[in-house]
Amino acid sequence: MLRLTRHALAEFGLRPIRPREDVGRLVAALHAETRCDSVCVLNVSVLEAQYRLWESCLPGVRPFYAIKCNPHPVILRALHLLGAGFDCASPAELRAALAAGCSPSDIIYANPQKTASSIRAAHALNCDLFTFDSEHELCTMLKNAPADRPGRYVLRLLPPDESASICKFGIKFGANPQEASRLLRLCRKLGANLVGLSFHVGSGCGSVDAFRLAVQYMGTVARQASELGFSLTLIDLGGGYMSRGSTKHYEVPNARAGITPPSFEEISSALLEELAKIRPHFAPDVRVIAEPGRFFSGDSMTLGVRVFGRRIVFSKEESEYAGETEEELLRAGAQVSEVKYYVGDGLYGSFNAIFFDHVVPHLTYVHGDGTPYETPYGPTYQSHIFGPTCDSLDCILADRPVPLLEVGDWVVIPAFGAYTLAAASEFNGIPRPTVVACLEE
Amino acid sequence: MLRLTRHALAEFGLRPIRPREDVGRLVAALHAETRCDSVCVLNVSVLEAQYRLWESCLPGVRPFYAIKCNPHPVILRALHLLGAGFDCASPAELRAALAAGCSPSDIIYANPQKTASSIRAAHALNCDLFTFDSEHELCTMLKNAPADRPGRYVLRLLPPDESASICKFGIKFGANPQEASRLLRLCRKLGANLVGLSFHVGSGCGSVDAFRLAVQYMGTVARQASELGFSLTLIDLGGGYMSRGSTKHYEVPNARAGITPPSFEEISSALLEELAKIRPHFAPDVRVIAEPGRFFSGDSMTLGVRVFGRRIVFSKEESEYAGETEEELLRAGAQVSEVKYYVGDGLYGSFNAIFFDHVVPHLTYVHGDGTPYETPYGPTYQSHIFGPTCDSLDCILADRPVPLLEVGDWVVIPAFGAYTLAAASEFNGIPRPTVVACLEE
């Protein structure tokens, strides 16, 4: 069994760390070296541990990592070495997968809506496994395939029940039963090379039944397909698989929606059970894949953002106290109305996940030397923690009790690798966090 | 008076267009040349017209363009040639301003919260005019100034009334009266070189009185400063100035908030009136500047996004109709439940403004050959218009009536240059729109 080693990932110059190294201390040490005010620690060993977990829970289901979740080249290279294929959504992602060493046959171009030029670009890269969910897309794919080599097409189905998912995709993608029947007949009529079926229950799915129902629906469509003469060779179980750590960022949204998410083990065992039932409708040599993203990259990255500014706002009565500086006023017992902190990354950077991924970041506080703030905290103040841009919307924590942090302290967010860096911009000219890849030795 | 010419902007290879050129046709022509599915037309002549409008309405108030709004190099170069200075928020923006030809003395580093290393970077670039609003920031600036040349500091005040602004900044920035007094005394005590005062009424400000009150408050603080012995030489009227076209994207949020925005002319005349009253509290040679962003870049860019996918969802009864293709079903009179479109840019690209800038994009529809859809539209269908990523949140119009667009048609959004490209990411590997700079000849 392959193990990730510094040798295997030599070109990335991984930093050796101890197993279960304290991330707060690591962040402080990395700041001392780089002077960066936002640092991402990418722990490759976590990817490996997750890969083992996947293999043990879902034997026979090969993960095709969803690059969109976090396209960092170390993640892609490590997952390729471990044996993953890739789920891509654009020619740029196809090129990233190939650059990681992946073979074109280990890629699924799973964006159900592609431009004609993207389809041609994929064929030029020898990638020919495509997802679709509409007549127009099917025709565009047929029209843009090379004459001598037809594409292989996977029909994406609308899961029957998305109600327990935080990010629902059904409004945008997936064929309902009526559409699926029509598309199957169209495939037959147009001679399209339909090879498989897929679904996506949505991110942050809180129900085992949602997975069960989706597989059952897939079975129904596979039977129809087989009645039309198709011998399907691919089952794609989509994405929506949480990692342990990244569920913490969903705790508040889940609680709000009344969702208690099932464990990966519960989901896996339900999937295996349902899969066994639908296999007869597929070809005997059917391959089963899935498209996890968050499951791998979520826990692998920890973000540290440095407190570089602090502003204590006192209550109106401050003038009664002798003193001009914040320190003098604090010492004299002036009442604090609120504290505003300014940190190295924000909503336009990694914390775009607050908007786009519905997360409530799980913040921990670390002293400048790397030691964590003791919990339960002593006295706290109502505080805002703002990102570094000029926009007031750029706020990662609004009006919550926080211990009095010092400039130079760190806000550390564990398991913050999914849908964070992937959609970060450099608004206001603020650089994205520096990523330091590490390996436990 | 300088006029922008192709000669002056030769290094950017501007495309000559006719005055009031039809943008729909231009977008179609640019697609024929570039094959890009999202095209930004940057009309430099609009920048010039806005500059003349600014000069005529606010004589004696020099604009320092807020780079964050749209840092495209053609915009920076054109505004520099017209005579603008620049408002920067990071060392990267300082470097962009200098690259446009700007002198360090024509730059204000107006982010009130900066890291120590950013302050040192600014001094290394000979930029020494800084905004602040807190004790910590003041001390950091003093500590990081070169020994032989003190920085010049501008205190940012909290406007008394932000209630009529769409984007309020007061929660994050700006000293209230009590803080301002304390900071003035601190400046005195620490020997800080306080040179001026600033405020920002917030973006999309719907009230002339908000501007009046802010200037009046500035007068109060200037009097206090002069009593402490400061002779202030800079008045900074901040940003929040709308352009004519970009107000359209605010119509829905404004209506929701019950705001009827005043015209630029009304705001200008109120500002000039109030300025005259407060000048006595400043040095005789006081300079007046402002930090407009949207006012210039908002109207200068038009975005065209191509419809590359379409999916017609029929009502449940479709099976009663003979036909398999969408065309056959439409012809047979099957009832359309909704239409889903997929276009070349979305929420992770230019349309991030839907989230971050609170806009409701004002969409127009253009045939593939560049001719606009006639209004009022004939029959319409409930439609979603989605961006190109795999995320269902990536939707630029949700469940609204739209005429039946064809694949190859365009959705064109005029006046869409403010806070759009500036914070666009390349999530999913989808490229940002191609920008084509044009000049009316």
PDB file of N, CA and C in Angstrom, chain B residues 84-136:
ATOM      1  N   ALA B  84      -6.386  62.815 -11.930  1.00  0.00           N
ATOM      2  CA  ALA B  84      -6.806  62.278 -10.626  1.00  0.00           C
ATOM      3  C   ALA B  84      -5.614  61.814  -9.801  1.00  0.00           C
ATOM      4  N   GLY B  85      -5.783  61.847  -8.499  1.00  0.00           N
ATOM      5  CA  GLY B  85      -4.889  61.137  -7.588  1.00  0.00           C
ATOM      6  C   GLY B  85      -5.531  59.787  -7.277  1.00  0.00           C
ATOM      7  N   PHE B  86      -4.963  59.046  -6.307  1.00  0.00           N
ATOM      8  CA  PHE B  86      -5.487  57.705  -6.026  1.00  0.00           C
ATOM      9  C   PHE B  86      -5.635  57.440  -4.531  1.00  0.00           C
ATOM     10  N   ASP B  87      -6.733  56.747  -4.212  1.00  0.00           N
ATOM     11  CA  ASP B  87      -6.997  56.236  -2.867  1.00  0.00           C
ATOM     12  C   ASP B  87      -6.648  54.759  -2.898  1.00  0.00           C
ATOM     13  N   CYS B  88      -5.663  54.362  -2.078  1.00  0.00           N
ATOM     14  CA  CYS B  88      -5.190  52.978  -2.060  1.00  0.00           C
ATOM     15  C   CYS B  88      -5.475  52.329  -0.720  1.00  0.00           C
ATOM     16  N   ALA B  89      -5.568  50.995  -0.740  1.00  0.00           N
ATOM     17  CA  ALA B  89      -5.902  50.255   0.484  1.00  0.00           C
ATOM     18  C   ALA B  89      -4.869  49.197   0.842  1.00  0.00           C
ATOM     19  N   SER B  90      -3.796  49.084   0.059  1.00  0.00           N
ATOM     20  CA  SER B  90      -2.787  48.043   0.302  1.00  0.00           C
ATOM     21  C   SER B  90      -1.537  48.376  -0.500  1.00  0.00           C
ATOM     22  N   PRO B  91      -0.411  47.790  -0.129  1.00  0.00           N
ATOM     23  CA  PRO B  91       0.800  48.019  -0.933  1.00  0.00           C
ATOM     24  C   PRO B  91       0.599  47.637  -2.405  1.00  0.00           C
ATOM     25  N   ALA B  92      -0.184  46.587  -2.680  1.00  0.00           N
ATOM     26  CA  ALA B  92      -0.416  46.203  -4.081  1.00  0.00           C
ATOM     27  C   ALA B  92      -1.112  47.333  -4.824  1.00  0.00           C
ATOM     28  N   GLU B  93      -2.048  47.998  -4.165  1.00  0.00           N
ATOM     29  CA  GLU B  93      -2.730  49.119  -4.818  1.00  0.00           C
ATOM     30  C   GLU B  93      -1.805  50.322  -4.964  1.00  0.00           C
ATOM     31  N   LEU B  94      -0.927  50.545  -3.985  1.00  0.00           N
ATOM     32  CA  LEU B  94       0.063  51.634  -4.126  1.00  0.00           C
ATOM     33  C   LEU B  94       0.904  51.393  -5.375  1.00  0.00           C
ATOM     34  N   ARG B  95       1.363  50.158  -5.536  1.00  0.00           N
ATOM     35  CA  ARG B  95       2.207  49.840  -6.692  1.00  0.00           C
ATOM     36  C   ARG B  95       1.431  50.019  -7.998  1.00  0.00           C
ATOM     37  N   ALA B  96       0.123  49.675  -7.990  1.00  0.00           N
ATOM     38  CA  ALA B  96      -0.697  49.848  -9.191  1.00  0.00           C
ATOM     39  C   ALA B  96      -0.832  51.331  -9.541  1.00  0.00           C
ATOM     40  N   ALA B  97      -1.021  52.169  -8.517  1.00  0.00           N
ATOM     41  CA  ALA B  97      -1.144  53.619  -8.759  1.00  0.00           C
ATOM     42  C   ALA B  97       0.162  54.177  -9.329  1.00  0.00           C
ATOM     43  N   LEU B  98       1.272  53.758  -8.746  1.00  0.00           N
ATOM     44  CA  LEU B  98       2.578  54.252  -9.218  1.00  0.00           C
ATOM     45  C   LEU B  98       2.836  53.762 -10.644  1.00  0.00           C
ATOM     46  N   ALA B  99       2.427  52.533 -10.934  1.00  0.00           N
ATOM     47  CA  ALA B  99       2.624  51.982 -12.277  1.00  0.00           C
ATOM     48  C   ALA B  99       1.813  52.759 -13.314  1.00  0.00           C
ATOM     49  N   ALA B 100       0.708  53.369 -12.877  1.00  0.00           N
ATOM     50  CA  ALA B 100      -0.106  54.175 -13.799  1.00  0.00           C
ATOM     51  C   ALA B 100       0.522  55.538 -14.063  1.00  0.00           C
ATOM     52  N   GLY B 101       1.619  55.839 -13.390  1.00  0.00           N
ATOM     53  CA  GLY B 101       2.317  57.103 -13.621  1.00  0.00           C
ATOM     54  C   GLY B 101       2.128  58.115 -12.513  1.00  0.00           C
ATOM     55  N   CYS B 102       1.365  57.748 -11.528  1.00  0.00           N
ATOM     56  CA  CYS B 102       1.033  58.661 -10.429  1.00  0.00           C
ATOM     57  C   CYS B 102       2.268  58.935  -9.568  1.00  0.00           C
ATOM     58  N   SER B 103       2.373  60.158  -9.075  1.00  0.00           N
ATOM     59  CA  SER B 103       3.454  60.499  -8.150  1.00  0.00           C
ATOM     60  C   SER B 103       3.048  60.056  -6.737  1.00  0.00           C
ATOM     61  N   PRO B 104       4.022  59.651  -5.898  1.00  0.00           N
ATOM     62  CA  PRO B 104       3.675  59.231  -4.524  1.00  0.00           C
ATOM     63  C   PRO B 104       2.898  60.297  -3.760  1.00  0.00           C
ATOM     64  N   SER B 105       3.130  61.565  -4.100  1.00  0.00           N
ATOM     65  CA  SER B 105       2.439  62.635  -3.369  1.00  0.00           C
ATOM     66  C   SER B 105       0.960  62.732  -3.759  1.00  0.00           C
ATOM     67  N   ASP B 106       0.579  62.057  -4.833  1.00  0.00           N
ATOM     68  CA  ASP B 106      -0.829  62.092  -5.246  1.00  0.00           C
ATOM     69  C   ASP B 106      -1.587  60.845  -4.810  1.00  0.00           C
ATOM     70  N   ILE B 107      -1.090  60.222  -3.756  1.00  0.00           N
ATOM     71  CA  ILE B 107      -1.718  58.996  -3.255  1.00  0.00           C
ATOM     72  C   ILE B 107      -2.081  59.174  -1.789  1.00  0.00           C
ATOM     73  N   ILE B 108      -3.294  58.724  -1.427  1.00  0.00           N
ATOM     74  CA  ILE B 108      -3.626  58.607  -0.014  1.00  0.00           C
ATOM     75  C   ILE B 108      -3.845  57.132   0.303  1.00  0.00           C
ATOM     76  N   TYR B 109      -3.153  56.653   1.327  1.00  0.00           N
ATOM     77  CA  TYR B 109      -3.304  55.260   1.764  1.00  0.00           C
ATOM     78  C   TYR B 109      -4.440  55.291   2.760  1.00  0.00           C
ATOM     79  N   ALA B 110      -5.661  55.074   2.244  1.00  0.00           N
ATOM     80  CA  ALA B 110      -6.861  55.425   3.015  1.00  0.00           C
ATOM     81  C   ALA B 110      -7.481  54.265   3.778  1.00  0.00           C
ATOM     82  N   ASN B 111      -6.812  53.129   3.840  1.00  0.00           N
ATOM     83  CA  ASN B 111      -7.314  52.032   4.673  1.00  0.00           C
ATOM     84  C   ASN B 111      -6.947  52.348   6.123  1.00  0.00           C
ATOM     85  N   PRO B 112      -7.951  52.556   6.990  1.00  0.00           N
ATOM     86  CA  PRO B 112      -7.630  53.002   8.361  1.00  0.00           C
ATOM     87  C   PRO B 112      -6.940  51.927   9.209  1.00  0.00           C
ATOM     88  N   GLN B 113      -6.897  50.708   8.724  1.00  0.00           N
ATOM     89  CA  GLN B 113      -6.270  49.631   9.500  1.00  0.00           C
ATOM     90  C   GLN B 113      -5.256  48.928   8.615  1.00  0.00           C
ATOM     91  N   LYS B 114      -3.992  49.140   8.926  1.00  0.00           N
ATOM     92  CA  LYS B 114      -2.915  48.605   8.095  1.00  0.00           C
ATOM     93  C   LYS B 114      -1.959  47.783   8.965  1.00  0.00           C
ATOM     94  N   THR B 115      -1.339  46.778   8.364  1.00  0.00           N
ATOM     95  CA  THR B 115      -0.318  46.043   9.100  1.00  0.00           C
ATOM     96  C   THR B 115       0.953  46.888   9.157  1.00  0.00           C
ATOM     97  N   ALA B 116       1.806  46.607  10.134  1.00  0.00           N
ATOM     98  CA  ALA B 116       3.068  47.338  10.260  1.00  0.00           C
ATOM     99  C   ALA B 116       3.893  47.200   8.979  1.00  0.00           C
ATOM    100  N   SER B 117       3.889  45.998   8.408  1.00  0.00           N
ATOM    101  CA  SER B 117       4.716  45.807   7.212  1.00  0.00           C
ATOM    102  C   SER B 117       4.158  46.590   6.027  1.00  0.00           C
ATOM    103  N   SER B 118       2.844  46.776   5.966  1.00  0.00           N
ATOM    104  CA  SER B 118       2.253  47.579   4.887  1.00  0.00           C
ATOM    105  C   SER B 118       2.684  49.044   5.019  1.00  0.00           C
ATOM    106  N   ILE B 119       2.735  49.519   6.258  1.00  0.00           N
ATOM    107  CA  ILE B 119       3.138  50.921   6.486  1.00  0.00           C
ATOM    108  C   ILE B 119       4.595  51.115   6.062  1.00  0.00           C
ATOM    109  N   ARG B 120       5.438  50.155   6.426  1.00  0.00           N
ATOM    110  CA  ARG B 120       6.847  50.255   6.009  1.00  0.00           C
ATOM    111  C   ARG B 120       6.963  50.178   4.486  1.00  0.00           C
ATOM    112  N   ALA B 121       6.160  49.305   3.863  1.00  0.00           N
ATOM    113  CA  ALA B 121       6.195  49.193   2.397  1.00  0.00           C
ATOM    114  C   ALA B 121       5.798  50.515   1.747  1.00  0.00           C
ATOM    115  N   ALA B 122       4.790  51.181   2.321  1.00  0.00           N
ATOM    116  CA  ALA B 122       4.351  52.469   1.776  1.00  0.00           C
ATOM    117  C   ALA B 122       5.469  53.503   1.851  1.00  0.00           C
ATOM    118  N   HIS B 123       6.110  53.602   3.006  1.00  0.00           N
ATOM    119  CA  HIS B 123       7.213  54.560   3.150  1.00  0.00           C
ATOM    120  C   HIS B 123       8.323  54.238   2.153  1.00  0.00           C
ATOM    121  N   ALA B 124       8.596  52.952   1.950  1.00  0.00           N
ATOM    122  CA  ALA B 124       9.651  52.583   0.997  1.00  0.00           C
ATOM    123  C   ALA B 124       9.304  53.054  -0.412  1.00  0.00           C
ATOM    124  N   LEU B 125       7.986  53.206  -0.686  1.00  0.00           N
ATOM    125  CA  LEU B 125       7.536  53.706  -2.000  1.00  0.00           C
ATOM    126  C   LEU B 125       7.344  55.218  -1.984  1.00  0.00           C
ATOM    127  N   ASN B 126       7.778  55.879  -0.898  1.00  0.00           N
ATOM    128  CA  ASN B 126       7.629  57.325  -0.716  1.00  0.00           C
ATOM    129  C   ASN B 126       6.191  57.786  -0.592  1.00  0.00           C
ATOM    130  N   CYS B 127       5.299  56.861  -0.240  1.00  0.00           N
ATOM    131  CA  CYS B 127       3.905  57.237   0.027  1.00  0.00           C
ATOM    132  C   CYS B 127       3.783  57.420   1.531  1.00  0.00           C
ATOM    133  N   ASP B 128       3.369  58.627   1.951  1.00  0.00           N
ATOM    134  CA  ASP B 128       3.392  58.891   3.398  1.00  0.00           C
ATOM    135  C   ASP B 128       2.132  59.567   3.930  1.00  0.00           C
ATOM    136  N   LEU B 129       1.057  59.545   3.117  1.00  0.00           N
ATOM    137  CA  LEU B 129      -0.200  60.136   3.579  1.00  0.00           C
ATOM    138  C   LEU B 129      -1.148  58.997   3.959  1.00  0.00           C
ATOM    139  N   PHE B 130      -1.454  58.900   5.263  1.00  0.00           N
ATOM    140  CA  PHE B 130      -2.174  57.734   5.789  1.00  0.00           C
ATOM    141  C   PHE B 130      -3.444  58.143   6.530  1.00  0.00           C
ATOM    142  N   THR B 131      -4.481  57.332   6.373  1.00  0.00           N
ATOM    143  CA  THR B 131      -5.702  57.507   7.161  1.00  0.00           C
ATOM    144  C   THR B 131      -5.641  56.596   8.387  1.00  0.00           C
ATOM    145  N   PHE B 132      -6.232  57.051   9.492  1.00  0.00           N
ATOM    146  CA  PHE B 132      -6.300  56.205  10.695  1.00  0.00           C
ATOM    147  C   PHE B 132      -7.555  56.558  11.474  1.00  0.00           C
ATOM    148  N   ASP B 133      -7.947  55.673  12.362  1.00  0.00           N
ATOM    149  CA  ASP B 133      -9.102  55.961  13.218  1.00  0.00           C
ATOM    150  C   ASP B 133      -8.962  55.308  14.587  1.00  0.00           C
ATOM    151  N   SER B 134      -7.739  54.893  14.946  1.00  0.00           N
ATOM    152  CA  SER B 134      -7.580  54.247  16.248  1.00  0.00           C
ATOM    153  C   SER B 134      -6.205  54.541  16.826  1.00  0.00           C
ATOM    154  N   GLU B 135      -6.132  54.396  18.131  1.00  0.00           N
ATOM    155  CA  GLU B 135      -4.880  54.630  18.844  1.00  0.00           C
ATOM    156  C   GLU B 135      -3.804  53.652  18.373  1.00  0.00           C
ATOM    157  N   HIS B 136      -4.208  52.380  18.245  1.00  0.00           N
ATOM    158  CA  HIS B 136      -3.201  51.388  17.861  1.00  0.00           C
ATOM    159  C   HIS B 136      -2.613  51.710  16.498  1.00  0.00           C
TER     160      HIS B 136
END
